[in-house]
PDB file of C-alpha atoms in Angstrom:
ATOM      1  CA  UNK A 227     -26.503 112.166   5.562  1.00  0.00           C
ATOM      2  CA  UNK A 228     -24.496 109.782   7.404  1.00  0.00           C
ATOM      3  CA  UNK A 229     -27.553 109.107   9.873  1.00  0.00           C
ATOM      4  CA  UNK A 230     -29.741 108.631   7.243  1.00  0.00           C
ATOM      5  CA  UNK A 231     -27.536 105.795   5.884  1.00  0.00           C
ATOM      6  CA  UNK A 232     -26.698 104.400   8.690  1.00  0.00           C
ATOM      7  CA  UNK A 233     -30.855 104.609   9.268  1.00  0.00           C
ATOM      8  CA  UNK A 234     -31.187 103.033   5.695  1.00  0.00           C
ATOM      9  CA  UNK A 235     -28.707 100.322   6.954  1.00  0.00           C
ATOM     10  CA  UNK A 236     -30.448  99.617  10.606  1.00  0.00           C
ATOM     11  CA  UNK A 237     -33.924  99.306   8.190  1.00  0.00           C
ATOM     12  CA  UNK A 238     -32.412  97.210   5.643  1.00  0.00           C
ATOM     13  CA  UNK A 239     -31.438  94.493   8.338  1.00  0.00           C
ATOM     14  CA  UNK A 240     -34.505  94.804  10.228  1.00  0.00           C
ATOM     15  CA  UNK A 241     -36.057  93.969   6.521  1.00  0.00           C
ATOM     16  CA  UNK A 242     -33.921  91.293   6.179  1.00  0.00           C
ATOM     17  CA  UNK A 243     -34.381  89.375   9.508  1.00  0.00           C
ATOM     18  CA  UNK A 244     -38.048  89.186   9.108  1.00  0.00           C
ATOM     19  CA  UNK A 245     -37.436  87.978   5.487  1.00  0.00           C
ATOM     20  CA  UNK A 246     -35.430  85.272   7.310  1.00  0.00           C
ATOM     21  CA  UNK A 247     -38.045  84.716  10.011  1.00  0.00           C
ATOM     22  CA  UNK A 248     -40.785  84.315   7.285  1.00  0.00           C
ATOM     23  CA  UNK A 249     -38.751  82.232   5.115  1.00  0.00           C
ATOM     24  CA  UNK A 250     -37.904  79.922   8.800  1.00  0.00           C
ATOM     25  CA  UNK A 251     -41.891  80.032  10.042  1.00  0.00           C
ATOM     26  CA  UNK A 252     -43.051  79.243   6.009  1.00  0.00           C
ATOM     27  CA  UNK A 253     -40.454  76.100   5.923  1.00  0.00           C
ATOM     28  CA  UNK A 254     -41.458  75.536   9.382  1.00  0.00           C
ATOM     29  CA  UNK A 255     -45.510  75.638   8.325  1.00  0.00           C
ATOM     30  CA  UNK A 256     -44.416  73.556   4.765  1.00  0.00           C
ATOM     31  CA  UNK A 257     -42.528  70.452   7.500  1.00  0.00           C
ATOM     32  CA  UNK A 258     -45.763  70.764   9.889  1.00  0.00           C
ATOM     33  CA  UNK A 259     -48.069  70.257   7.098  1.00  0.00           C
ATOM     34  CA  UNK A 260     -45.858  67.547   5.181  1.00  0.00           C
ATOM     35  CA  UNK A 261     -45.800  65.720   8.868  1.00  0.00           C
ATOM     36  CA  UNK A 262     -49.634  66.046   9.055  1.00  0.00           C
ATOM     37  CA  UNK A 263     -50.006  64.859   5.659  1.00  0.00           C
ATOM     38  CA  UNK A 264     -47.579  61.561   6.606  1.00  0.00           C
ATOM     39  CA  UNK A 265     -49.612  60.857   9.924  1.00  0.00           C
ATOM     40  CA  UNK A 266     -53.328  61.172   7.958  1.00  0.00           C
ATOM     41  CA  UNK A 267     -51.718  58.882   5.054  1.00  0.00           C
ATOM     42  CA  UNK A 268     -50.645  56.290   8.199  1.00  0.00           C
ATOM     43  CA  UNK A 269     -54.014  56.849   9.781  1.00  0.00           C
ATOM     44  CA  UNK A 270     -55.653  56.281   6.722  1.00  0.00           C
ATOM     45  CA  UNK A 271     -53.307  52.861   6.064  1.00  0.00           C
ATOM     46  CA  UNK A 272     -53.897  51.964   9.623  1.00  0.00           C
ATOM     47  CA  UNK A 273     -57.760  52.037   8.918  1.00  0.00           C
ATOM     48  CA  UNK A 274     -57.774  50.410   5.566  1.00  0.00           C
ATOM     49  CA  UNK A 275     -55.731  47.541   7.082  1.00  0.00           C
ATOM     50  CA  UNK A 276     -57.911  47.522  10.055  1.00  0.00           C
ATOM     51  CA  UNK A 277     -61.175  47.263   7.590  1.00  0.00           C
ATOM     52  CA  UNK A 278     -59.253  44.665   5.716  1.00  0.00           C
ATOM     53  CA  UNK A 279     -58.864  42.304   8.720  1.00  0.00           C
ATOM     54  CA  UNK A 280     -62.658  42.936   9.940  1.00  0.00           C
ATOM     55  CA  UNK A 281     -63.808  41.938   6.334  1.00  0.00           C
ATOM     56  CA  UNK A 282     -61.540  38.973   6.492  1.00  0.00           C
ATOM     57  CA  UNK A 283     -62.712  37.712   9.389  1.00  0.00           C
ATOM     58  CA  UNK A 284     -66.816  38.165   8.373  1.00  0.00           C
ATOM     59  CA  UNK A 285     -66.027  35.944   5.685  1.00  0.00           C
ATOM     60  CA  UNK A 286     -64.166  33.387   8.000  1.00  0.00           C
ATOM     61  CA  UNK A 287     -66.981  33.611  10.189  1.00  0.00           C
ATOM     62  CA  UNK A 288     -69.313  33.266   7.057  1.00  0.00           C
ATOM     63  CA  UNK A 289     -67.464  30.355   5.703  1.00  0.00           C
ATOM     64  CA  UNK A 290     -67.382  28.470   9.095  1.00  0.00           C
ATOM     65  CA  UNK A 291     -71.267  29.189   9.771  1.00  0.00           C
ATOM     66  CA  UNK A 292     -71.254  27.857   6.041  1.00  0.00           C
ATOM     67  CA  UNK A 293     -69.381  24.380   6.982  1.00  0.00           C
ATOM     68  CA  UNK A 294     -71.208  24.123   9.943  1.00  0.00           C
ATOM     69  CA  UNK A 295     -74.883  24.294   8.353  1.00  0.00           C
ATOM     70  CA  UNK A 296     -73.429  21.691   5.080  1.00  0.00           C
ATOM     71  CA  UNK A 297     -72.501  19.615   7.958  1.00  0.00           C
ATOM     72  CA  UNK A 298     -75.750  19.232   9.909  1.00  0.00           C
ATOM     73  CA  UNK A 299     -77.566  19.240   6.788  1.00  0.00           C
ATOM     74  CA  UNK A 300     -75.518  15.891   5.537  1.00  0.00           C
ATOM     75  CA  UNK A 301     -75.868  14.351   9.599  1.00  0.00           C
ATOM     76  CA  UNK A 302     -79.764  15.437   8.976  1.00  0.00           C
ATOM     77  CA  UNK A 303     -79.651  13.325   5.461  1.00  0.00           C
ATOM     78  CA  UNK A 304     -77.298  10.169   7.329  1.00  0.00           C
ATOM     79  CA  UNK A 305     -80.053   9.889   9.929  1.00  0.00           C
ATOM     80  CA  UNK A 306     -82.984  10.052   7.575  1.00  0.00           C
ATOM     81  CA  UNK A 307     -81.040   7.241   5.602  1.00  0.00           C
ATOM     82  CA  UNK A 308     -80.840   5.525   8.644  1.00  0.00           C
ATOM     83  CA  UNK A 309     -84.251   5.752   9.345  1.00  0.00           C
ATOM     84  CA  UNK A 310     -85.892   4.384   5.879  1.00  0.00           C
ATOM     85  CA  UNK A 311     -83.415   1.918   5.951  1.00  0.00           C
ATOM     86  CA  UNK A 312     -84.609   0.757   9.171  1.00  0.00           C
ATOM     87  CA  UNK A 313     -87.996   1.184   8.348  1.00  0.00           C
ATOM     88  CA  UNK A 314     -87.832  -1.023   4.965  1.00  0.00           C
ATOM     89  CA  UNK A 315     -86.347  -3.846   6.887  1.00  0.00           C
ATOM     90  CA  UNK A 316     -89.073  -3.906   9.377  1.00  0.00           C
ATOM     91  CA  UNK A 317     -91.187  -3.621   6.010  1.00  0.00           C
ATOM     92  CA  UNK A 318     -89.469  -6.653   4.848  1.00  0.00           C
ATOM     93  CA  UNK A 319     -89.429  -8.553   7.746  1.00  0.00           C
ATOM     94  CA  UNK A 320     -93.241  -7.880   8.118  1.00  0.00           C
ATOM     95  CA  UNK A 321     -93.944  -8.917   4.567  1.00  0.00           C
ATOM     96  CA  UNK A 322     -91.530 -12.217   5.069  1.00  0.00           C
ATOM     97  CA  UNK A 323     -93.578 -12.814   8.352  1.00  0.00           C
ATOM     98  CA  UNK A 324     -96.910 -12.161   6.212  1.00  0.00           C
ATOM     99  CA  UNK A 325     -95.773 -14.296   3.956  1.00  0.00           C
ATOM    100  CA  UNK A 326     -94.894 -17.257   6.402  1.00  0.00           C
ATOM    101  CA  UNK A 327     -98.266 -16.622   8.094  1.00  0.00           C
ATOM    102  CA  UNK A 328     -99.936 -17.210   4.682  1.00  0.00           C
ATOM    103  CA  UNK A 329     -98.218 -20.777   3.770  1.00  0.00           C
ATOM    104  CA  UNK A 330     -98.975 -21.531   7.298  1.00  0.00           C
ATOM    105  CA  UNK A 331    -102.545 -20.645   7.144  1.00  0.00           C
ATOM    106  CA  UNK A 332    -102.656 -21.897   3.850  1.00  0.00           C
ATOM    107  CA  UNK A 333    -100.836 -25.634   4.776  1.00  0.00           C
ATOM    108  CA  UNK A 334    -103.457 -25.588   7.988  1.00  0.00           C
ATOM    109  CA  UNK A 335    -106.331 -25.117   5.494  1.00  0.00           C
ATOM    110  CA  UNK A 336    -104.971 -28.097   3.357  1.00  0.00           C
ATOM    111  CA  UNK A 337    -104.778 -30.242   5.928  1.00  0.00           C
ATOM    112  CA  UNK A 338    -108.675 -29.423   7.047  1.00  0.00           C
ATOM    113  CA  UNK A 339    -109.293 -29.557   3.875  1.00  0.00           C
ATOM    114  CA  UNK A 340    -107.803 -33.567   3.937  1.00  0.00           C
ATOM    115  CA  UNK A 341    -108.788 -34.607   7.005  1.00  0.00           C
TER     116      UNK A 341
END
């Protein structure tokens, strides 16, 4: 009787050690997967930030590209302002010299005309 309790005892320990080794591996398993968790969560942080940045600096580049074109597009419009304006003086200063060519033929005509 007394080796069956102290049998009973010996398997009642042996019970209660692997109780305590499954409660250390299942806490053990609970941290490994709450540390997983915690570096997927930073991974996941680290790529949202990381898409962020890239989307902030498409539009930067978009925005520049942007400035760039408006500002070609007004040097374009400056020059072609530049242009007709150059173009109606030499209008005007062919019609003045027209003009002065016309009174001149016209005086020379008058004076045949006289003489």
């Amino acid at each position: 009787l007394e080796l069956e309790r102290i049998e009973l005892e010996r398997l009642e320990q042996e019970r209660m050690e692997q109780e305590r080794i499954l409660a250390e591996e299942t806490l053990l398993a609970e941290e490994e997967a709450e540390e997983k968790r915690r570096e997927e969560e930073a991974a996941a942080a680290v790529a949202a930030e990381a898409k962020r940045l890239e989307e902030e600096e498409t539009e930067k580049k978009r925005l520049e590209e942007e400035e760039e074109e408006a500002k070609r597009l007004k040097e374009e419009e400056e020059e072609t302002i530049r242009q007709l304006e150059q173009e109606r003086e030499k209008a005007e200063e062919a019609k003045r010299l027209g003009a002065e060519h016309l009174i001149e033929e016209e005086r020379r005509l008058e004076e045949d005309r006289l003489a």
